[in-house]
XYZ file of C-alpha atoms in Angstrom:
653
model
C 16.403 29.439 -2.892
C 13.837 32.094 -1.954
C 10.298 30.755 -2.145
C 7.072 32.776 -2.457
C 5.123 33.189 0.763
C 2.356 30.943 -0.467
C 4.643 27.917 -0.601
C 4.974 25.913 2.586
C 7.069 22.790 2.308
C 6.603 19.874 4.708
C 8.766 16.727 4.827
C 6.903 13.471 4.258
C 6.964 10.499 1.910
C 4.117 9.626 -0.374
C 2.785 8.726 -3.818
C 0.120 9.178 -6.419
C -1.761 6.906 -8.742
C -3.231 7.843 -12.144
C -5.620 6.485 -14.741
C -7.469 8.901 -16.984
C -9.560 8.551 -20.124
C -8.193 9.746 -23.468
C -11.390 11.257 -24.879
C -13.767 13.562 -23.003
C -16.638 15.676 -24.243
C -18.700 17.300 -21.488
C -18.484 20.499 -19.473
C -15.444 20.976 -17.227
C -15.854 19.876 -13.617
C -15.598 22.578 -10.972
C -13.035 22.175 -8.173
C -14.444 19.953 -5.462
C -13.944 20.464 -1.730
C -10.792 18.754 -0.514
C -9.910 17.658 2.978
C -6.693 16.344 4.497
C -6.672 12.591 5.106
C -7.298 11.403 8.665
C -4.044 9.448 8.626
C -0.776 9.457 6.721
C 2.033 6.916 6.484
C 5.743 7.541 5.965
C 7.739 4.575 4.647
C 11.534 4.758 4.441
C 13.233 1.821 2.731
C 15.372 3.345 -0.023
C 18.953 4.490 0.636
C 18.030 8.084 -0.201
C 15.322 8.099 2.472
C 17.932 8.152 5.246
C 20.187 11.014 4.126
C 19.301 13.093 7.191
C 19.622 10.204 9.640
C 22.439 9.885 12.162
C 24.113 6.476 12.289
C 26.035 4.584 14.940
C 27.719 1.272 14.152
C 25.893 1.038 10.817
C 27.288 0.887 7.288
C 25.472 0.977 3.929
C 24.130 -2.400 2.840
C 23.792 -3.576 -0.753
C 20.293 -2.520 -1.775
C 17.726 -4.079 -2.222
C 19.022 -6.527 0.365
C 18.726 -3.747 2.918
C 19.742 -0.166 3.618
C 22.195 -0.588 6.524
C 24.085 -3.445 8.130
C 25.551 -3.619 11.618
C 29.327 -3.110 11.495
C 30.327 -4.633 14.848
C 27.940 -7.333 16.062
C 29.268 -7.036 19.603
C 27.867 -3.521 19.994
C 24.371 -2.028 19.544
C 23.696 -0.156 16.309
C 21.503 2.942 16.263
C 19.751 4.910 13.524
C 18.048 8.196 14.440
C 15.992 9.894 11.749
C 15.976 13.605 11.103
C 12.958 15.670 12.048
C 9.957 14.687 9.917
C 7.373 17.437 9.604
C 3.864 16.153 8.992
C 1.160 16.946 6.475
C -1.220 17.887 9.293
C -1.082 18.075 13.106
C -1.538 14.642 14.659
C -2.353 13.128 18.025
C -1.701 9.426 17.403
C 1.451 7.745 16.102
C 2.364 4.139 15.245
C 5.845 2.844 14.389
C 7.097 -0.241 12.590
C 10.486 -1.436 11.388
C 11.967 -4.399 9.524
C 15.365 -6.007 9.986
C 16.980 -9.315 9.104
C 18.789 -11.269 11.821
C 20.707 -14.141 10.157
C 21.941 -15.423 13.530
C 19.419 -13.824 15.844
C 19.056 -10.441 17.477
C 16.617 -7.753 18.511
C 15.104 -4.493 17.294
C 13.726 -1.639 19.382
C 11.749 1.293 17.932
C 11.300 4.650 19.654
C 9.760 7.989 18.711
C 9.782 11.590 19.856
C 7.142 14.168 18.949
C 7.394 17.944 18.786
C 4.564 20.106 20.115
C 4.393 23.735 21.227
C 6.109 22.595 24.421
C 9.110 21.293 22.469
C 10.414 17.759 22.055
C 8.932 14.954 24.121
C 10.969 12.234 25.806
C 11.576 9.113 23.739
C 8.621 6.707 23.743
C 9.499 3.037 23.200
C 7.214 0.965 20.985
C 8.778 -2.174 22.345
C 11.504 -4.636 21.573
C 11.233 -7.420 19.028
C 13.549 -10.356 19.635
C 14.074 -13.413 17.472
C 14.333 -15.381 20.712
C 11.705 -15.045 23.404
C 12.250 -11.584 24.921
C 9.592 -9.778 22.880
C 7.695 -7.159 24.835
C 6.078 -3.753 24.842
C 7.130 -1.257 27.519
C 4.733 -0.282 30.290
C 4.551 2.912 32.328
C 5.178 5.430 29.556
C 2.944 8.301 30.641
C 4.133 11.918 30.739
C 2.719 15.397 29.984
C 3.072 14.774 26.223
C 0.975 11.615 26.197
C 1.130 7.898 26.810
C 2.193 4.783 24.947
C -0.885 2.549 24.840
C 0.893 -0.770 24.061
C 1.582 0.030 20.377
C -0.109 3.425 19.828
C 1.285 6.733 21.050
C -1.676 8.891 22.128
C -0.834 12.573 22.657
C -2.417 15.112 24.970
C -1.684 17.891 22.454
C -1.296 17.646 18.689
C 2.235 17.538 17.308
C 3.552 18.900 14.014
C 6.629 16.716 13.615
C 8.331 13.600 14.929
C 11.476 11.564 14.657
C 12.218 7.903 15.221
C 15.142 5.916 16.585
C 15.923 2.265 15.887
C 18.342 0.160 17.913
C 19.604 -3.208 16.689
C 21.380 -5.845 18.760
C 23.021 -8.915 17.291
C 23.066 -12.311 18.955
C 26.450 -12.908 17.324
C 27.522 -14.307 13.983
C 26.310 -12.654 10.787
C 25.421 -8.977 11.089
C 21.773 -7.847 11.223
C 20.513 -5.771 8.290
C 18.013 -2.919 8.591
C 15.501 -2.828 5.738
C 12.628 -0.467 6.569
C 11.242 2.096 8.990
C 7.657 3.332 8.866
C 5.435 5.673 10.829
C 1.705 6.244 10.548
C 0.117 9.262 12.198
C -3.514 10.289 12.691
C -5.613 13.307 13.531
C -8.220 11.470 15.586
C -10.546 14.499 15.510
C -10.744 14.543 11.706
C -14.181 13.498 10.448
C -14.818 10.140 8.815
C -16.103 10.742 5.291
C -18.009 7.647 4.230
C -18.325 8.637 0.574
C -14.577 9.216 0.220
C -13.782 6.010 2.092
C -16.012 3.804 -0.064
C -15.792 5.493 -3.470
C -14.722 3.151 -6.247
C -12.022 4.297 -8.645
C -12.729 4.726 -12.338
C -12.239 1.418 -14.112
C -12.792 -0.586 -10.931
C -12.301 -4.313 -11.437
C -12.797 -7.162 -8.980
C -9.726 -9.010 -7.749
C -8.811 -11.648 -5.215
C -5.545 -12.905 -3.740
C -5.101 -16.605 -3.082
C -4.668 -16.966 0.678
C -5.164 -20.266 2.505
C -8.026 -20.380 4.988
C -7.037 -20.805 8.623
C -9.442 -20.680 11.548
C -8.160 -19.644 14.941
C -11.088 -21.504 16.493
C -9.820 -24.891 15.307
C -6.450 -24.468 16.999
C -6.152 -26.885 19.923
C -5.060 -24.348 22.538
C -6.928 -22.577 25.315
C -6.000 -19.164 23.872
C -7.443 -19.752 20.386
C -9.811 -16.815 20.797
C -6.869 -14.427 21.206
C -4.761 -15.215 18.130
C -6.618 -13.546 15.266
C -3.529 -11.480 14.393
C -0.938 -14.283 14.076
C -3.465 -16.541 12.328
C -4.115 -13.787 9.773
C -0.367 -13.251 9.525
C 0.237 -16.942 8.847
C -2.322 -16.856 6.009
C -0.466 -13.912 4.480
C 2.869 -15.705 4.936
C 1.623 -18.738 3.042
C 0.383 -16.582 0.155
C 3.875 -15.072 -0.113
C 5.652 -18.424 -0.094
C 6.631 -18.676 3.579
C 5.883 -21.669 5.767
C 4.559 -20.829 9.222
C 1.615 -22.396 10.992
C -0.761 -20.323 13.128
C 0.625 -21.522 16.471
C 4.243 -21.133 15.381
C 3.474 -17.567 14.322
C 1.582 -16.883 17.536
C 4.591 -17.938 19.599
C 6.825 -15.609 17.577
C 4.704 -12.477 18.180
C 3.606 -12.898 21.795
C 3.973 -9.654 23.749
C 5.200 -11.039 27.067
C 4.555 -7.770 28.909
C 0.854 -7.666 28.002
C 0.333 -11.382 27.267
C -1.289 -10.511 23.920
C -0.704 -11.642 20.345
C -1.895 -8.536 18.505
C 0.918 -6.064 19.194
C 1.239 -4.339 15.829
C 4.938 -3.491 16.137
C 5.850 -7.067 17.086
C 3.728 -8.637 14.328
C 5.248 -6.534 11.558
C 8.786 -6.855 12.960
C 8.388 -10.633 12.932
C 7.233 -10.531 9.297
C 10.217 -8.328 8.482
C 12.585 -10.801 10.129
C 11.208 -13.463 7.766
C 12.467 -11.462 4.769
C 9.287 -9.573 3.887
C 8.613 -5.876 3.795
C 5.991 -5.316 6.471
C 4.686 -2.164 8.090
C 1.764 -0.777 10.041
C -0.335 1.740 8.173
C -3.626 3.513 8.580
C -5.543 3.716 5.335
C -8.197 6.248 4.427
C -10.123 4.364 1.756
C -10.926 0.910 0.458
C -9.225 1.850 -2.805
C -5.903 2.101 -0.974
C -6.320 -1.486 0.176
C -7.268 -2.537 -3.333
C -4.078 -0.979 -4.729
C -1.925 -2.993 -2.327
C -3.811 -6.187 -3.171
C -3.427 -5.490 -6.892
C 0.337 -5.484 -6.344
C 0.133 -8.841 -4.579
C 0.522 -7.395 -1.075
C -1.878 -8.881 1.509
C -3.582 -6.464 3.907
C -4.426 -7.480 7.481
C -7.079 -5.147 8.873
C -8.158 -4.318 12.414
C -11.930 -3.934 12.881
C -14.331 -2.935 15.642
C -18.104 -3.312 15.396
C -21.252 -3.808 17.432
C -24.265 -6.131 16.992
C -25.584 -6.199 13.384
C -22.989 -3.630 12.246
C -21.031 -6.141 10.125
C -23.425 -8.699 8.734
C -22.101 -12.159 7.875
C -19.294 -11.838 10.434
C -18.599 -14.895 12.615
C -18.406 -12.566 15.627
C -21.516 -10.721 16.812
C -19.419 -7.840 18.090
C -15.805 -7.025 18.911
C -13.704 -4.236 20.388
C -10.770 -5.362 18.281
C -10.309 -8.155 15.752
C -7.922 -8.763 12.854
C -8.630 -10.440 9.533
C -7.037 -10.691 6.104
C -8.541 -8.688 3.247
C -8.140 -10.852 0.144
C -10.064 -8.932 -2.500
C -13.166 -7.190 -3.783
C -16.064 -8.684 -5.720
C -17.774 -7.178 -8.771
C -20.033 -5.071 -6.540
C -17.058 -3.694 -4.659
C -17.841 -5.656 -1.518
C -14.919 -6.811 0.604
C -13.709 -10.414 0.433
C -11.905 -11.439 3.604
C -10.448 -14.472 5.309
C -11.849 -14.095 8.811
C -9.979 -16.321 11.288
C -12.861 -16.121 13.788
C -14.881 -18.504 11.596
C -15.667 -21.808 13.343
C -13.879 -23.887 10.690
C -11.711 -23.565 7.570
C -14.658 -24.046 5.211
C -16.341 -20.866 6.428
C -13.264 -18.643 6.824
C -13.894 -16.759 3.574
C -16.515 -14.049 4.040
C -17.954 -11.283 1.881
C -18.724 -8.063 3.729
C -20.841 -5.151 2.593
C -18.557 -2.374 1.366
C -20.024 0.390 3.537
C -20.359 -1.768 6.639
C -16.782 -2.983 6.399
C -15.499 0.547 5.794
C -17.255 1.693 8.955
C -15.842 -1.175 11.025
C -12.305 -0.669 9.722
C -11.825 2.859 8.384
C -14.202 4.711 10.685
C -13.850 2.787 13.928
C -10.164 1.820 13.662
C -8.805 4.584 11.393
C -7.954 1.956 8.779
C -5.277 0.359 10.972
C -3.649 -2.536 9.136
C -0.477 -4.435 8.324
C 0.815 -4.596 4.769
C 3.097 -7.482 3.779
C 5.003 -7.661 0.503
C 7.952 -9.421 -1.072
C 9.015 -6.044 -2.413
C 7.697 -2.493 -2.704
C 8.647 -2.112 -6.358
C 5.146 -1.043 -7.385
C 4.902 1.730 -4.784
C 7.416 4.270 -6.024
C 7.340 7.721 -7.558
C 9.744 10.466 -8.589
C 10.476 12.768 -5.645
C 12.454 15.561 -7.379
C 11.110 18.062 -9.885
C 12.306 15.950 -12.829
C 14.567 12.976 -13.475
C 15.890 11.518 -16.700
C 15.366 8.019 -18.046
C 18.244 6.401 -19.947
C 18.560 3.331 -22.132
C 21.461 2.262 -19.896
C 23.291 3.885 -16.967
C 25.397 6.738 -18.380
C 29.045 7.068 -17.376
C 29.399 10.801 -18.025
C 27.680 13.890 -19.450
C 28.390 12.870 -23.031
C 26.728 9.518 -22.479
C 23.774 11.204 -20.792
C 23.061 13.180 -23.955
C 23.386 10.057 -26.091
C 21.461 7.624 -23.894
C 18.535 9.755 -22.704
C 15.133 8.300 -23.562
C 12.700 10.502 -21.642
C 12.068 12.538 -18.514
C 9.807 11.750 -15.560
C 8.091 14.510 -13.617
C 7.597 14.865 -9.880
C 5.057 12.327 -8.580
C 5.220 10.103 -11.664
C 4.655 6.460 -10.826
C 7.571 4.113 -11.281
C 7.909 0.346 -11.074
C 11.347 -0.858 -10.009
C 12.747 -3.799 -11.995
C 16.343 -4.099 -10.787
C 19.096 -2.117 -9.094
C 22.709 -1.726 -10.177
C 24.680 0.489 -7.836
C 23.170 3.974 -7.898
C 20.917 3.154 -10.842
C 17.480 1.585 -11.036
C 16.055 -0.104 -14.115
C 12.434 0.927 -14.027
C 9.144 1.158 -15.824
C 7.740 4.648 -16.321
C 4.164 3.605 -15.593
C 2.592 6.798 -16.928
C 4.540 6.791 -20.210
C 3.458 4.148 -22.662
C 5.316 2.913 -25.710
C 4.839 0.097 -28.197
C 5.969 -3.238 -26.768
C 8.104 -5.793 -28.584
C 5.048 -7.476 -30.108
C 4.368 -4.287 -32.062
C 0.707 -4.364 -31.058
C 0.269 -3.314 -27.428
C 1.313 -0.242 -25.464
C 3.297 -0.875 -22.289
C 5.177 1.327 -19.802
C 8.440 2.794 -21.057
C 11.491 1.031 -19.598
C 14.893 2.493 -18.825
C 17.404 3.446 -16.134
C 17.114 6.327 -13.706
C 18.895 7.428 -10.541
C 17.784 5.358 -7.541
C 17.962 8.475 -5.365
C 15.256 10.065 -7.530
C 12.642 7.667 -6.114
C 10.552 7.546 -2.947
C 7.841 5.285 -1.573
C 4.403 6.292 -2.765
C 1.033 5.588 -1.219
C -1.714 4.341 -3.571
C -3.660 7.582 -3.932
C -5.234 8.860 -7.169
C -4.387 12.403 -8.320
C -7.083 15.039 -8.200
C -5.279 17.829 -10.058
C -2.613 18.476 -12.678
C -0.379 21.521 -13.192
C -1.680 23.544 -16.149
C 0.802 26.446 -16.080
C 4.288 25.991 -17.503
C 5.679 25.962 -13.966
C 4.223 26.315 -10.485
C 5.392 26.228 -6.889
C 8.239 28.680 -7.298
C 9.139 26.993 -10.610
C 9.683 23.658 -8.870
C 6.701 21.984 -10.547
C 6.465 21.428 -14.277
C 3.457 21.530 -16.512
C 1.870 18.080 -16.339
C 2.746 17.209 -12.727
C -0.164 15.315 -11.184
C -1.086 16.114 -7.606
C -3.501 15.308 -4.841
C -5.379 18.274 -3.372
C -5.852 17.955 0.400
C -7.318 21.370 1.182
C -8.658 24.542 -0.368
C -8.805 28.135 0.844
C -9.003 31.625 -0.704
C -5.205 31.463 -0.947
C -5.314 28.404 -3.195
C -5.148 24.619 -3.149
C -2.866 22.719 -0.796
C -1.387 19.753 -2.625
C 0.714 16.728 -1.767
C 3.940 16.222 -3.691
C 6.157 13.203 -4.191
C 9.397 14.731 -2.895
C 8.207 14.844 0.690
C 6.514 18.233 0.603
C 3.186 19.968 0.447
C 2.591 23.231 -1.379
C -0.088 25.890 -1.621
C -0.783 26.628 -5.290
C -3.080 29.225 -6.865
C -6.113 27.548 -8.423
C -5.185 29.132 -11.767
C -2.078 26.918 -11.887
C -3.940 23.593 -11.739
C -6.717 21.698 -13.467
C -9.153 19.456 -11.637
C -8.928 15.715 -12.371
C -10.656 13.869 -13.838
C -11.895 16.355 -16.425
C -14.972 16.327 -18.620
C -14.523 19.119 -21.141
C -16.269 19.970 -24.369
C -13.954 19.003 -27.237
C -13.813 22.477 -28.764
C -12.758 23.974 -25.447
C -10.099 21.292 -25.060
C -8.642 21.963 -28.492
C -8.174 25.655 -27.748
C -6.644 25.006 -24.340
C -4.229 22.377 -25.694
C -2.943 24.873 -28.252
C -2.573 27.575 -25.595
C -0.576 25.121 -23.508
C 1.710 24.084 -26.363
C 2.454 27.759 -27.038
C 4.007 28.078 -23.552
C 7.116 26.542 -25.104
C 7.443 28.779 -28.176
C 11.008 30.026 -28.423
C 12.406 27.359 -26.086
C 15.336 25.242 -27.191
C 14.715 21.735 -28.457
C 15.920 19.059 -26.020
C 16.151 15.448 -27.172
C 14.319 13.235 -24.678
C 12.810 16.271 -22.973
C 9.367 16.098 -21.418
C 9.248 18.925 -18.888
C 9.062 22.686 -18.531
C 12.875 22.769 -18.666
C 13.374 20.845 -21.890
C 11.084 19.410 -24.549
C 11.190 17.288 -27.683
C 8.479 16.803 -30.305
C 6.492 14.026 -28.669
C 7.183 15.399 -25.184
C 5.467 18.627 -26.242
C 2.403 16.724 -27.431
C 2.361 14.513 -24.351
C 2.455 17.424 -21.882
C 0.057 19.697 -23.779
C -2.580 16.970 -23.621
C -1.652 15.721 -20.132
C -2.280 19.163 -18.617
C -5.907 18.777 -19.685
C -6.412 15.282 -18.310
C -5.548 13.338 -21.470
C -2.793 10.724 -21.294
C -1.053 10.027 -24.610
C 1.841 7.625 -25.266
C 5.374 8.984 -25.009
C 6.903 8.627 -28.483
C 5.760 10.013 -31.824
C 5.346 6.552 -33.350
C 3.254 5.410 -30.395
C 1.141 8.555 -30.492
C 0.452 7.743 -34.125
C -0.552 4.184 -33.198
C -2.925 5.515 -30.533
C -4.545 8.107 -32.789
C -7.421 7.789 -35.231
C -6.569 8.351 -38.875
C -8.221 11.418 -40.402
C -8.059 13.040 -43.802
C -6.513 16.446 -44.404
C -10.019 17.847 -44.955
C -11.054 16.642 -41.479
C -8.125 18.253 -39.645
C -9.080 20.382 -36.646
C -6.922 22.478 -34.326
C -5.041 20.269 -31.804
C -5.107 17.266 -34.136
C -1.708 15.726 -34.809
C 0.461 15.688 -37.921
C 3.101 12.971 -38.201
C 6.031 12.470 -40.549
C 8.499 9.749 -41.447
C 11.391 9.454 -43.864
C 10.206 8.481 -47.318
C 12.614 5.536 -47.369
C 11.074 4.223 -44.127
C 7.424 5.272 -44.329
C 6.292 3.062 -41.446
C 8.846 4.512 -39.009
C 7.171 7.640 -37.649
C 9.904 9.900 -36.239
C 8.248 13.301 -35.772
C 4.952 14.688 -34.489
C 3.478 18.188 -34.663
C 0.295 19.819 -33.387
C -1.960 21.308 -36.035
C -2.854 24.834 -34.883
C -5.274 25.732 -37.707
C -4.910 27.881 -40.800
C -2.288 25.570 -42.249
C 0.068 26.063 -39.292
C 1.932 23.659 -37.010
C 3.407 23.864 -33.515
C 6.496 21.700 -33.173
C 9.634 21.076 -31.156
C 12.238 20.375 -33.797
C 15.921 19.672 -34.066
C 15.872 21.359 -37.498
C 16.012 24.784 -35.851
C 16.815 23.549 -32.326
C 13.663 25.284 -31.096
C 9.948 25.156 -30.433
C 8.131 27.141 -33.072
C 4.797 27.762 -34.782
C 5.277 27.608 -38.510
C 3.238 27.186 -41.680
C 3.116 23.740 -43.240
C 4.562 25.195 -46.425
C 7.532 26.681 -44.594
C 8.141 23.382 -42.849
C 7.732 21.009 -45.797
C 7.795 23.214 -48.886
C 4.292 22.238 -49.982
C 0.727 23.498 -49.646
C -1.162 21.554 -46.969
C -4.494 22.050 -48.726
C -3.363 19.866 -51.617
C -2.151 16.882 -49.605
C -3.702 13.576 -48.668
C -2.990 11.295 -45.710
C 0.211 9.381 -46.545
C 1.435 11.858 -49.152
C 5.156 12.025 -49.966
C 6.464 15.586 -49.678
C 10.133 16.351 -50.356
C 11.292 13.041 -48.958
C 8.848 12.974 -46.035
C 5.691 10.918 -45.638
C 2.875 12.927 -44.004
C 0.100 11.444 -41.859
C -2.796 12.922 -39.889
C -4.193 11.675 -36.567
C -6.754 12.559 -33.907
C -7.160 11.681 -30.230
C -10.101 13.994 -29.492
C -13.663 13.508 -30.646
């Protein structure tokens, strides 16, 4: 497909988080400056993430148990990724990988980078072994850079990389590969304290229950060196695994360096215990909070000088690891710090800005994430995917079983997997739950290959034109802007790309618009679809149904409504016919079932309605009289008109 010159696609993996108010009333916010993050993390753990990889002695595993299993345990197995182009040029790279070894084995991770000079040699990040031969690799210096134990530091910035994983079995049951991750950094990018410490709208305190272990109480002469495995053992316990601090320390010792804090070895050990674990570099405290909210402990690496992190058990450190357990009501960081002199004093509360400086500024947010699953960190990676009530067997069943559509970047929570299908929650589409009182995410089945790992980042823009990005992005797609120029806004997408979009195609998020302005813009947006065919279950630029039209017309202006007509009615405020304003909603139900709302329309003023309707198989703007055969001016809320009950609702002030 030919793409306009202003589109530049880059292969990555990511995700976006949303949470916007329904009613807004003030002047629209102007676009704010946007900057690329200092670091970015790629996480591959879904079968579709490895389509471009080359495989040797590996066969597909049954997901979610893993992605590949070793075919012949007597021979090494190798996975080499395709070239991964990065969001921005980088000069530091960290790798991590997870594999299960039922009867023992080892895992080696390597990476190559591509600069103007071409591809570098392979750099080894070390070899994890379930026995005792765990070690980093020394002497890896060349013109491209050097491997500093577990960080690749480059002499010149690179624009892409690839990784290679080698598994060896100790015999018996075959090892299973579960995850590969890479985190890269532009070390010259500025630290932005306000961005790093900003609290998200609707911030709430939270705290994970981790036991309190002190490294200083361990009866060994190396107790001062085991902050990483002690933190890891606290995280293990919170996730239901038994492993004492010294047992964990023995399992992660880097025999080449005689250290316990090798990041690749620590995460590989956690992965061998059946967890998902990877090294990442975060850019904000809110990213950490999102992982914690999903029950995933975060182990952070900090550096600070005297008086730079008050209440710390250490006066200063060039490198120390601790477990972030939560945030208090003020947004300050709650941590289990293993450097405390005893278990009673392990829990500490650190000032938000001071901790951000020690972790995010000084250490680029370097951390381990541990989780039983990554089900809460997924998003749609294609331009649109369909949600079904059950997995369809053929095209006829697809038309019958479709419930909704999910746009690129939409958040998804994975519930279960059956072959190529994933039962999921559409987090950004709410519907009435079984209790008939509360709104909850829509549930259904979608293609597993439609999903990708997503980082916990809030969107800062939404597509306002019917399509954008060479018609690859639908109205309503939420994005994160990472840069602005006269040519437009550079945005991150969920399918592993970035794009440069004209500012006229997007709206800033969150928005604070005057209600009258919003009403006019919502109507303009709904009119994009006039003349289009009606599509049952449609909620995209390429197909729309009645409630999908309402949902997208409002979503493009920062207002999140439920998915279905009945749920939109539940979420709206009842108004009389005399109170109707443009962009208010008109609902209908069959007279025999007055409580079962089955259609929604947008009031466009002057007695007219905009609707997507199966009656004419189209989207149209029509008078109320033409639609229902009655004069709107004579009706009341709940009136019966030619077999239809009519109701009026409002979601704007």
